[in-house]
PDB file of C-alpha atoms in Angstrom:
ATOM      1  CA  MET A  14      55.716   6.332 104.256  1.00 49.00           C
ATOM      2  CA  ILE A  15      56.231   9.192 106.699  1.00 53.00           C
ATOM      3  CA  GLY A  16      57.726  11.199 103.789  1.00 54.00           C
ATOM      4  CA  LEU A  17      54.269  11.271 102.290  1.00 62.00           C
ATOM      5  CA  THR A  18      53.116  12.583 105.363  1.00 68.00           C
ATOM      6  CA  THR A  19      55.558  15.380 105.880  1.00 78.00           C
ATOM      7  CA  GLY A  20      55.327  16.023 102.018  1.00 79.00           C
ATOM      8  CA  SER A  21      51.577  16.510 102.247  1.00 83.00           C
ATOM      9  CA  VAL A  22      52.024  19.289 104.961  1.00 86.00           C
ATOM     10  CA  TYR A  23      54.804  20.794 103.054  1.00 88.00           C
ATOM     11  CA  ALA A  24      52.699  20.966  99.856  1.00 89.00           C
ATOM     12  CA  LEU A  25      49.911  22.769 101.734  1.00 89.00           C
ATOM     13  CA  ILE A  26      52.456  25.509 102.784  1.00 91.00           C
ATOM     14  CA  ALA A  27      54.328  25.566  99.415  1.00 91.00           C
ATOM     15  CA  LEU A  28      51.187  26.145  97.584  1.00 92.00           C
ATOM     16  CA  GLY A  29      50.539  29.201  99.769  1.00 90.00           C
ATOM     17  CA  TYR A  30      53.969  30.511  98.712  1.00 91.00           C
ATOM     18  CA  THR A  31      53.368  29.686  95.175  1.00 91.00           C
ATOM     19  CA  LEU A  32      50.013  31.346  95.031  1.00 91.00           C
ATOM     20  CA  VAL A  33      51.065  34.616  96.341  1.00 91.00           C
ATOM     21  CA  TYR A  34      54.141  34.541  94.150  1.00 89.00           C
ATOM     22  CA  GLY A  35      52.269  33.743  90.999  1.00 85.00           C
ATOM     23  CA  ILE A  36      50.122  36.880  91.687  1.00 86.00           C
ATOM     24  CA  LEU A  37      52.569  39.401  92.918  1.00 84.00           C
ATOM     25  CA  GLN A  38      55.988  37.858  92.341  1.00 84.00           C
ATOM     26  CA  LEU A  39      56.293  38.275  96.120  1.00 86.00           C
ATOM     27  CA  ILE A  40      57.717  35.712  98.682  1.00 87.00           C
ATOM     28  CA  ASN A  41      55.619  36.101 101.719  1.00 91.00           C
ATOM     29  CA  PHE A  42      57.911  35.056 104.308  1.00 90.00           C
ATOM     30  CA  ALA A  43      55.304  35.513 107.126  1.00 93.00           C
ATOM     31  CA  HIS A  44      53.525  32.583 105.624  1.00 94.00           C
ATOM     32  CA  GLY A  45      55.302  29.846 107.683  1.00 93.00           C
ATOM     33  CA  ASP A  46      54.590  31.961 110.902  1.00 95.00           C
ATOM     34  CA  VAL A  47      50.980  32.133 109.763  1.00 96.00           C
ATOM     35  CA  PHE A  48      50.881  28.487 109.720  1.00 95.00           C
ATOM     36  CA  ALA A  49      52.554  28.154 113.301  1.00 95.00           C
ATOM     37  CA  LEU A  50      50.053  30.760 114.720  1.00 96.00           C
ATOM     38  CA  SER A  51      47.137  28.949 113.045  1.00 96.00           C
ATOM     39  CA  GLY A  52      48.510  25.527 114.663  1.00 95.00           C
ATOM     40  CA  LEU A  53      48.704  27.087 118.096  1.00 96.00           C
ATOM     41  CA  PHE A  54      45.163  28.508 117.786  1.00 96.00           C
ATOM     42  CA  ALA A  55      43.900  25.095 116.724  1.00 95.00           C
ATOM     43  CA  SER A  56      45.632  23.250 119.675  1.00 94.00           C
ATOM     44  CA  THR A  57      43.576  25.654 121.974  1.00 94.00           C
ATOM     45  CA  LEU A  58      40.458  24.900 120.100  1.00 94.00           C
ATOM     46  CA  ILE A  59      41.024  21.090 120.326  1.00 93.00           C
ATOM     47  CA  VAL A  60      42.142  21.037 123.943  1.00 90.00           C
ATOM     48  CA  SER A  61      40.243  23.909 125.624  1.00 89.00           C
ATOM     49  CA  LEU A  62      37.153  24.467 123.552  1.00 88.00           C
ATOM     50  CA  PHE A  63      36.106  21.203 122.312  1.00 89.00           C
ATOM     51  CA  GLY A  64      37.926  19.164 124.880  1.00 89.00           C
ATOM     52  CA  LEU A  65      38.755  16.118 122.542  1.00 87.00           C
ATOM     53  CA  ASP A  66      40.998  13.376 123.742  1.00 85.00           C
ATOM     54  CA  GLU A  67      41.647   9.710 123.052  1.00 82.00           C
ATOM     55  CA  LYS A  68      38.608   8.770 125.183  1.00 84.00           C
ATOM     56  CA  SER A  69      36.194  10.769 123.044  1.00 86.00           C
ATOM     57  CA  SER A  70      33.915   8.907 120.652  1.00 89.00           C
ATOM     58  CA  VAL A  71      34.661   8.560 117.036  1.00 87.00           C
ATOM     59  CA  LEU A  72      31.751  10.819 115.897  1.00 91.00           C
ATOM     60  CA  LEU A  73      32.858  13.454 118.429  1.00 92.00           C
ATOM     61  CA  ILE A  74      36.492  13.389 117.335  1.00 90.00           C
ATOM     62  CA  LEU A  75      35.521  13.536 113.599  1.00 90.00           C
ATOM     63  CA  GLY A  76      33.016  16.279 114.108  1.00 93.00           C
ATOM     64  CA  GLY A  77      35.307  18.127 116.436  1.00 93.00           C
ATOM     65  CA  LEU A  78      38.273  17.994 114.049  1.00 93.00           C
ATOM     66  CA  ALA A  79      36.010  19.004 111.029  1.00 94.00           C
ATOM     67  CA  ALA A  80      35.008  22.093 112.949  1.00 95.00           C
ATOM     68  CA  VAL A  81      38.672  22.756 113.882  1.00 95.00           C
ATOM     69  CA  PHE A  82      39.665  22.510 110.151  1.00 95.00           C
ATOM     70  CA  VAL A  83      37.045  25.039 109.168  1.00 96.00           C
ATOM     71  CA  ILE A  84      37.748  27.467 112.114  1.00 97.00           C
ATOM     72  CA  ALA A  85      41.710  27.152 111.633  1.00 96.00           C
ATOM     73  CA  MET A  86      41.221  27.733 107.994  1.00 96.00           C
ATOM     74  CA  ILE A  87      39.216  30.866 108.584  1.00 97.00           C
ATOM     75  CA  PHE A  88      41.635  32.074 111.146  1.00 97.00           C
ATOM     76  CA  GLY A  89      44.724  31.674 108.878  1.00 96.00           C
ATOM     77  CA  ALA A  90      42.895  33.146 105.948  1.00 96.00           C
ATOM     78  CA  ALA A  91      42.094  36.240 108.009  1.00 96.00           C
ATOM     79  CA  VAL A  92      45.509  36.693 109.239  1.00 96.00           C
ATOM     80  CA  ASN A  93      47.156  36.374 105.917  1.00 95.00           C
ATOM     81  CA  ALA A  94      44.762  38.806 104.359  1.00 95.00           C
ATOM     82  CA  THR A  95      45.300  41.357 107.088  1.00 95.00           C
ATOM     83  CA  ILE A  96      48.904  41.059 106.464  1.00 95.00           C
ATOM     84  CA  GLU A  97      48.278  41.828 102.879  1.00 94.00           C
ATOM     85  CA  LEU A  98      46.190  44.729 103.598  1.00 93.00           C
ATOM     86  CA  VAL A  99      48.358  46.275 106.185  1.00 92.00           C
ATOM     87  CA  ALA A 100      51.801  45.557 104.981  1.00 92.00           C
ATOM     88  CA  TYR A 101      51.875  44.791 101.322  1.00 92.00           C
ATOM     89  CA  ARG A 102      49.111  46.798  99.452  1.00 90.00           C
ATOM     90  CA  ARG A 103      50.672  49.911  99.928  1.00 88.00           C
ATOM     91  CA  LEU A 104      53.909  48.751  98.580  1.00 88.00           C
ATOM     92  CA  ARG A 105      52.570  47.334  95.316  1.00 84.00           C
ATOM     93  CA  SER A 106      54.634  50.145  93.234  1.00 83.00           C
ATOM     94  CA  ALA A 107      57.565  50.118  95.758  1.00 85.00           C
ATOM     95  CA  PRO A 108      60.964  48.590  94.810  1.00 87.00           C
ATOM     96  CA  ARG A 109      61.155  44.789  95.357  1.00 84.00           C
ATOM     97  CA  LEU A 110      63.810  45.136  98.245  1.00 88.00           C
ATOM     98  CA  ALA A 111      61.316  47.391 100.180  1.00 90.00           C
ATOM     99  CA  VAL A 112      58.571  44.622  99.901  1.00 89.00           C
ATOM    100  CA  LEU A 113      61.108  41.923 100.768  1.00 89.00           C
ATOM    101  CA  ILE A 114      62.289  43.648 103.898  1.00 93.00           C
ATOM    102  CA  THR A 115      58.582  44.137 104.796  1.00 94.00           C
ATOM    103  CA  ALA A 116      57.951  40.401 104.263  1.00 93.00           C
ATOM    104  CA  VAL A 117      60.777  39.635 106.709  1.00 93.00           C
ATOM    105  CA  GLY A 118      59.541  42.125 109.061  1.00 94.00           C
ATOM    106  CA  MET A 119      56.158  40.745 109.211  1.00 94.00           C
ATOM    107  CA  SER A 120      57.570  37.262 109.646  1.00 94.00           C
ATOM    108  CA  PHE A 121      59.163  38.530 112.762  1.00 94.00           C
ATOM    109  CA  ILE A 122      56.059  40.393 114.023  1.00 96.00           C
ATOM    110  CA  VAL A 123      53.750  37.382 113.506  1.00 96.00           C
ATOM    111  CA  GLN A 124      56.164  35.156 115.164  1.00 95.00           C
ATOM    112  CA  ASN A 125      56.371  37.399 118.326  1.00 95.00           C
ATOM    113  CA  ILE A 126      52.650  37.609 118.475  1.00 96.00           C
ATOM    114  CA  SER A 127      52.721  33.879 118.620  1.00 95.00           C
ATOM    115  CA  LEU A 128      55.244  33.950 121.361  1.00 95.00           C
ATOM    116  CA  ALA A 129      53.423  36.637 123.333  1.00 95.00           C
ATOM    117  CA  VAL A 130      50.055  34.839 123.268  1.00 95.00           C
ATOM    118  CA  PHE A 131      51.026  31.193 123.527  1.00 94.00           C
ATOM    119  CA  ASP A 132      54.342  31.390 125.339  1.00 92.00           C
ATOM    120  CA  VAL A 133      57.550  29.471 124.375  1.00 92.00           C
ATOM    121  CA  ASN A 134      56.523  25.879 125.099  1.00 92.00           C
ATOM    122  CA  PHE A 135      55.488  23.279 122.626  1.00 93.00           C
ATOM    123  CA  ARG A 136      51.776  22.537 122.283  1.00 92.00           C
ATOM    124  CA  SER A 137      50.504  19.187 121.374  1.00 89.00           C
ATOM    125  CA  VAL A 138      47.140  17.384 121.378  1.00 90.00           C
ATOM    126  CA  PRO A 139      46.001  13.956 122.638  1.00 89.00           C
ATOM    127  CA  PRO A 140      46.324  11.141 120.124  1.00 86.00           C
ATOM    128  CA  LEU A 141      43.073  11.651 118.434  1.00 85.00           C
ATOM    129  CA  ILE A 142      43.788   9.324 115.478  1.00 84.00           C
ATOM    130  CA  SER A 143      44.761   5.787 116.081  1.00 77.00           C
ATOM    131  CA  ASP A 144      48.356   4.757 115.362  1.00 76.00           C
ATOM    132  CA  GLY A 145      47.465   1.296 114.236  1.00 75.00           C
ATOM    133  CA  ASN A 146      48.551   0.136 110.817  1.00 75.00           C
ATOM    134  CA  VAL A 147      46.524   0.574 107.717  1.00 71.00           C
ATOM    135  CA  PHE A 148      48.650  -1.614 105.741  1.00 69.00           C
ATOM    136  CA  ALA A 149      52.229  -2.934 105.499  1.00 70.00           C
ATOM    137  CA  ILE A 150      54.488  -3.195 102.338  1.00 68.00           C
ATOM    138  CA  GLY A 151      57.707  -5.031 102.333  1.00 65.00           C
ATOM    139  CA  GLY A 152      58.119  -4.432 106.072  1.00 64.00           C
ATOM    140  CA  VAL A 153      57.238  -0.590 106.078  1.00 65.00           C
ATOM    141  CA  HIS A 154      54.235   0.236 108.040  1.00 67.00           C
ATOM    142  CA  TYR A 155      51.687   3.030 107.161  1.00 69.00           C
ATOM    143  CA  ASN A 156      49.546   3.962 110.201  1.00 75.00           C
ATOM    144  CA  TRP A 157      46.091   5.601 110.513  1.00 79.00           C
ATOM    145  CA  GLN A 158      47.712   9.001 111.517  1.00 77.00           C
ATOM    146  CA  SER A 159      49.706   9.315 108.297  1.00 77.00           C
ATOM    147  CA  PHE A 160      46.959   8.049 106.206  1.00 80.00           C
ATOM    148  CA  PHE A 161      44.556  10.710 107.912  1.00 85.00           C
ATOM    149  CA  VAL A 162      46.995  13.435 106.632  1.00 85.00           C
ATOM    150  CA  VAL A 163      47.000  12.190 102.980  1.00 83.00           C
ATOM    151  CA  LEU A 164      43.344  11.600 103.135  1.00 86.00           C
ATOM    152  CA  VAL A 165      42.590  15.222 103.925  1.00 89.00           C
ATOM    153  CA  THR A 166      45.221  16.724 101.663  1.00 88.00           C
ATOM    154  CA  ALA A 167      44.415  14.972  98.566  1.00 88.00           C
ATOM    155  CA  PRO A 168      40.741  16.392  98.227  1.00 91.00           C
ATOM    156  CA  VAL A 169      42.140  19.806  99.179  1.00 91.00           C
ATOM    157  CA  LEU A 170      44.717  19.775  96.305  1.00 89.00           C
ATOM    158  CA  VAL A 171      41.964  18.620  93.851  1.00 90.00           C
ATOM    159  CA  LEU A 172      39.654  21.334  95.084  1.00 93.00           C
ATOM    160  CA  LEU A 173      42.253  23.952  94.694  1.00 92.00           C
ATOM    161  CA  THR A 174      43.266  22.792  91.217  1.00 89.00           C
ATOM    162  CA  TRP A 175      39.522  23.053  90.170  1.00 92.00           C
ATOM    163  CA  LEU A 176      39.163  26.480  91.890  1.00 92.00           C
ATOM    164  CA  VAL A 177      42.223  27.933  90.063  1.00 90.00           C
ATOM    165  CA  LYS A 178      41.573  26.393  86.672  1.00 88.00           C
ATOM    166  CA  SER A 179      37.961  26.194  86.216  1.00 90.00           C
ATOM    167  CA  THR A 180      36.187  29.089  88.284  1.00 92.00           C
ATOM    168  CA  ARG A 181      35.605  32.563  87.381  1.00 92.00           C
ATOM    169  CA  GLN A 182      37.640  33.448  90.420  1.00 92.00           C
ATOM    170  CA  GLY A 183      40.504  31.397  89.350  1.00 91.00           C
ATOM    171  CA  LYS A 184      40.393  32.658  85.821  1.00 92.00           C
ATOM    172  CA  ALA A 185      40.745  36.313  87.521  1.00 93.00           C
ATOM    173  CA  MET A 186      43.699  35.141  89.431  1.00 92.00           C
ATOM    174  CA  ARG A 187      45.437  33.756  86.439  1.00 90.00           C
ATOM    175  CA  ALA A 188      44.631  36.959  84.521  1.00 92.00           C
ATOM    176  CA  THR A 189      46.088  39.132  87.184  1.00 91.00           C
ATOM    177  CA  SER A 190      49.184  36.896  87.442  1.00 88.00           C
ATOM    178  CA  GLN A 191      49.876  37.485  83.840  1.00 86.00           C
ATOM    179  CA  ASP A 192      49.066  41.267  83.728  1.00 88.00           C
ATOM    180  CA  PRO A 193      47.533  43.143  86.432  1.00 87.00           C
ATOM    181  CA  GLU A 194      47.165  46.336  84.367  1.00 89.00           C
ATOM    182  CA  ALA A 195      45.210  44.723  81.421  1.00 91.00           C
ATOM    183  CA  SER A 196      43.135  42.718  83.856  1.00 90.00           C
ATOM    184  CA  ALA A 197      42.069  45.819  85.592  1.00 90.00           C
ATOM    185  CA  MET A 198      41.252  47.313  82.036  1.00 90.00           C
ATOM    186  CA  MET A 199      39.148  44.223  81.382  1.00 88.00           C
ATOM    187  CA  GLY A 200      36.996  44.808  84.558  1.00 90.00           C
ATOM    188  CA  ILE A 201      38.912  42.612  86.985  1.00 92.00           C
ATOM    189  CA  ASN A 202      39.085  44.000  90.431  1.00 92.00           C
ATOM    190  CA  VAL A 203      42.865  43.436  91.046  1.00 91.00           C
ATOM    191  CA  ASN A 204      42.773  44.261  94.784  1.00 91.00           C
ATOM    192  CA  ARG A 205      39.976  41.814  95.578  1.00 93.00           C
ATOM    193  CA  THR A 206      41.576  39.099  93.529  1.00 93.00           C
ATOM    194  CA  ILE A 207      44.985  39.720  95.351  1.00 93.00           C
ATOM    195  CA  SER A 208      43.106  39.625  98.655  1.00 93.00           C
ATOM    196  CA  PHE A 209      41.265  36.502  97.809  1.00 95.00           C
ATOM    197  CA  THR A 210      44.784  34.815  96.761  1.00 94.00           C
ATOM    198  CA  PHE A 211      45.983  35.625 100.311  1.00 95.00           C
ATOM    199  CA  LEU A 212      42.730  34.476 101.931  1.00 95.00           C
ATOM    200  CA  LEU A 213      43.242  31.170  99.920  1.00 95.00           C
ATOM    201  CA  ALA A 214      46.842  30.828 100.942  1.00 95.00           C
ATOM    202  CA  GLY A 215      46.174  31.518 104.607  1.00 95.00           C
ATOM    203  CA  GLY A 216      43.401  28.939 104.475  1.00 95.00           C
ATOM    204  CA  LEU A 217      45.832  26.244 103.097  1.00 95.00           C
ATOM    205  CA  ALA A 218      48.223  27.226 105.971  1.00 94.00           C
ATOM    206  CA  GLY A 219      45.436  26.718 108.400  1.00 95.00           C
ATOM    207  CA  ILE A 220      44.687  23.237 107.069  1.00 95.00           C
ATOM    208  CA  GLY A 221      48.209  22.190 107.068  1.00 93.00           C
ATOM    209  CA  ALA A 222      48.540  23.346 110.664  1.00 94.00           C
ATOM    210  CA  VAL A 223      45.941  21.145 111.900  1.00 94.00           C
ATOM    211  CA  LEU A 224      47.344  18.226 110.071  1.00 91.00           C
ATOM    212  CA  PHE A 225      50.731  18.836 111.487  1.00 91.00           C
ATOM    213  CA  LEU A 226      49.278  19.250 114.903  1.00 91.00           C
ATOM    214  CA  VAL A 227      47.811  15.843 114.706  1.00 87.00           C
ATOM    215  CA  GLU A 228      50.930  13.989 114.436  1.00 84.00           C
ATOM    216  CA  PHE A 229      53.610  16.422 115.750  1.00 87.00           C
ATOM    217  CA  ASN A 230      53.955  19.272 118.226  1.00 90.00           C
ATOM    218  CA  ILE A 231      54.266  22.872 117.527  1.00 93.00           C
ATOM    219  CA  ARG A 232      55.407  26.159 118.800  1.00 93.00           C
ATOM    220  CA  TYR A 233      55.863  29.715 118.051  1.00 93.00           C
ATOM    221  CA  ASP A 234      58.880  29.285 115.710  1.00 92.00           C
ATOM    222  CA  THR A 235      58.062  25.997 114.089  1.00 92.00           C
ATOM    223  CA  GLY A 236      56.598  27.794 111.039  1.00 91.00           C
ATOM    224  CA  PHE A 237      60.177  29.405 110.319  1.00 88.00           C
ATOM    225  CA  GLU A 238      61.738  26.144 109.800  1.00 85.00           C
ATOM    226  CA  LEU A 239      58.760  24.418 107.896  1.00 88.00           C
ATOM    227  CA  GLY A 240      58.217  27.550 106.011  1.00 88.00           C
ATOM    228  CA  LEU A 241      61.744  27.556 104.618  1.00 87.00           C
ATOM    229  CA  ILE A 242      61.560  23.963 103.752  1.00 88.00           C
ATOM    230  CA  ALA A 243      58.095  24.411 102.080  1.00 89.00           C
ATOM    231  CA  PHE A 244      59.716  27.574 100.182  1.00 88.00           C
ATOM    232  CA  THR A 245      62.514  25.193  99.029  1.00 88.00           C
ATOM    233  CA  ALA A 246      59.773  22.863  97.850  1.00 89.00           C
ATOM    234  CA  ALA A 247      58.110  25.451  95.943  1.00 89.00           C
ATOM    235  CA  VAL A 248      61.301  26.526  94.209  1.00 89.00           C
ATOM    236  CA  LEU A 249      62.152  22.859  93.499  1.00 88.00           C
ATOM    237  CA  GLY A 250      59.089  22.320  91.697  1.00 88.00           C
ATOM    238  CA  GLY A 251      58.967  25.658  90.088  1.00 86.00           C
ATOM    239  CA  ILE A 252      57.752  28.799  92.095  1.00 82.00           C
ATOM    240  CA  GLY A 253      54.448  29.913  90.772  1.00 79.00           C
ATOM    241  CA  ASN A 254      53.522  26.374  89.477  1.00 84.00           C
ATOM    242  CA  LEU A 255      50.879  24.506  91.590  1.00 85.00           C
ATOM    243  CA  THR A 256      51.884  20.985  90.357  1.00 87.00           C
ATOM    244  CA  GLY A 257      55.378  21.899  90.835  1.00 88.00           C
ATOM    245  CA  ALA A 258      54.883  23.027  94.323  1.00 88.00           C
ATOM    246  CA  VAL A 259      53.181  19.606  95.201  1.00 88.00           C
ATOM    247  CA  LEU A 260      55.828  17.641  93.398  1.00 89.00           C
ATOM    248  CA  GLY A 261      58.650  19.538  95.087  1.00 89.00           C
ATOM    249  CA  ALA A 262      56.828  19.049  98.502  1.00 89.00           C
ATOM    250  CA  VAL A 263      56.703  15.332  98.015  1.00 86.00           C
ATOM    251  CA  LEU A 264      60.179  15.043  96.900  1.00 88.00           C
ATOM    252  CA  ILE A 265      61.542  16.939  99.790  1.00 88.00           C
ATOM    253  CA  GLY A 266      59.368  14.818 102.237  1.00 84.00           C
ATOM    254  CA  LEU A 267      60.781  11.711 100.803  1.00 83.00           C
ATOM    255  CA  ILE A 268      64.476  12.861 100.941  1.00 84.00           C
ATOM    256  CA  GLN A 269      63.792  13.735 104.528  1.00 82.00           C
ATOM    257  CA  ALA A 270      62.321  10.316 105.298  1.00 79.00           C
ATOM    258  CA  PHE A 271      65.121   8.571 103.594  1.00 80.00           C
ATOM    259  CA  ASN A 272      67.852  10.531 105.357  1.00 79.00           C
ATOM    260  CA  GLU A 273      66.196  10.297 108.672  1.00 74.00           C
ATOM    261  CA  GLY A 274      65.044   6.694 108.373  1.00 68.00           C
ATOM    262  CA  LEU A 275      67.763   4.668 106.544  1.00 66.00           C
ATOM    263  CA  SER A 276      70.548   3.214 108.571  1.00 61.00           C
ATOM    264  CA  TRP A 277      73.017   3.025 105.774  1.00 65.00           C
ATOM    265  CA  LEU A 278      74.456   5.523 103.504  1.00 67.00           C
ATOM    266  CA  ALA A 279      72.472   8.220 105.294  1.00 69.00           C
ATOM    267  CA  PRO A 280      74.120  11.162 107.356  1.00 74.00           C
ATOM    268  CA  GLY A 281      71.030  11.048 109.785  1.00 71.00           C
ATOM    269  CA  SER A 282      68.512  13.721 110.963  1.00 72.00           C
ATOM    270  CA  ASP A 283      71.268  16.251 112.076  1.00 75.00           C
ATOM    271  CA  TRP A 284      71.963  16.855 108.502  1.00 81.00           C
ATOM    272  CA  THR A 285      68.433  17.144 107.119  1.00 80.00           C
ATOM    273  CA  ARG A 286      68.453  20.852 107.045  1.00 81.00           C
ATOM    274  CA  SER A 287      71.840  21.003 105.432  1.00 86.00           C
ATOM    275  CA  ILE A 288      70.574  18.714 102.619  1.00 85.00           C
ATOM    276  CA  VAL A 289      67.498  20.655 101.994  1.00 83.00           C
ATOM    277  CA  PHE A 290      69.011  23.968 101.904  1.00 84.00           C
ATOM    278  CA  GLY A 291      72.042  22.542  99.871  1.00 88.00           C
ATOM    279  CA  LEU A 292      69.301  21.278  97.396  1.00 85.00           C
ATOM    280  CA  LEU A 293      67.814  24.850  97.340  1.00 84.00           C
ATOM    281  CA  ILE A 294      71.146  26.347  96.545  1.00 89.00           C
ATOM    282  CA  ALA A 295      71.772  23.835  93.843  1.00 89.00           C
ATOM    283  CA  ILE A 296      68.412  24.413  92.129  1.00 85.00           C
ATOM    284  CA  LEU A 297      68.871  28.281  92.303  1.00 84.00           C
ATOM    285  CA  VAL A 298      72.242  27.819  90.708  1.00 88.00           C
ATOM    286  CA  PHE A 299      71.674  25.172  87.996  1.00 88.00           C
ATOM    287  CA  ARG A 300      67.924  25.342  87.331  1.00 86.00           C
ATOM    288  CA  PRO A 301      66.557  28.516  88.815  1.00 84.00           C
ATOM    289  CA  GLU A 302      63.095  28.051  87.065  1.00 85.00           C
ATOM    290  CA  GLY A 303      62.612  24.583  89.108  1.00 86.00           C
ATOM    291  CA  LEU A 304      61.482  21.188  87.725  1.00 83.00           C
ATOM    292  CA  LEU A 305      58.331  22.357  85.977  1.00 82.00           C
ATOM    293  CA  GLY A 306      58.854  26.192  85.951  1.00 71.00           C
ATOM    294  CA  GLU A 307      59.327  27.857  82.612  1.00 65.00           C
ATOM    295  CA  ARG A 308      62.589  29.742  81.841  1.00 61.00           C
ATOM    296  CA  THR A 309      62.105  33.470  81.603  1.00 55.00           C
ATOM    297  CA  PRO A 310      64.493  36.173  80.659  1.00 51.00           C
ATOM    298  CA  GLU A 311      64.325  37.423  84.449  1.00 50.00           C
ATOM    299  CA  GLY A 312      65.091  33.707  85.823  1.00 43.00           C
ATOM    300  CA  ALA A 313      67.533  32.792  83.123  1.00 39.00           C
TER     301      ALA A 313
END
């Protein structure tokens, strides 16, 4: 069941990648580092500002976590939108190589900001969610910490799907993704739509960071590895496809859980990265459009 937990976090990060790529055909490599910075910021909120620990009342923990989710979401959104404004907006018409190098550079900049502000040590929070079992199936136990992650992720994904498919802003995002020039001619504010997309992606990173922090510890470079895994999930499902990003994230989470949890026919946790990135290479070679993506002349 841990695969669903990690898969849920990967899904939130992968959706950030796929939203930005769907609009700009840009891989925002700084996205994973925004996730890590948001998680470190959230750890400070939980421990220093709200003073939450295992002795706090249930209402205080739930209220404090709700506030942390909102603040971390706003923080991640603000950081991501700032990156777009400072680094990417002036490169809209630049060659893709220049934008790619800029994205890698922003990743290192955000990572070093996290290191300078929060130092090199791992940050964690007290066990705010009970590790008692919710249910057990065939000897596999599912605890409240894991269930809490899925319980938060599911409505976020439903809300995101509704926003993109049914709202005016979502229609503007889809129109801009298809043809920015034609969208501008039809009265859509392309710059505002792109900024909103970065805000949305950063907000998802903030939510994912808090969920990750509830169960694991985090430091300045955590987002680099998780970001690459989430990127692999987005490519596996079909980069630019929201449903594909979620599917790919769940599959990656299950693969990781099986590899690290099974005692037979599994190489173990030392090989998890090799398996995940080997899968990425295989997808790029044999099906570059991903599981649910559409083959285009560029991706063929």
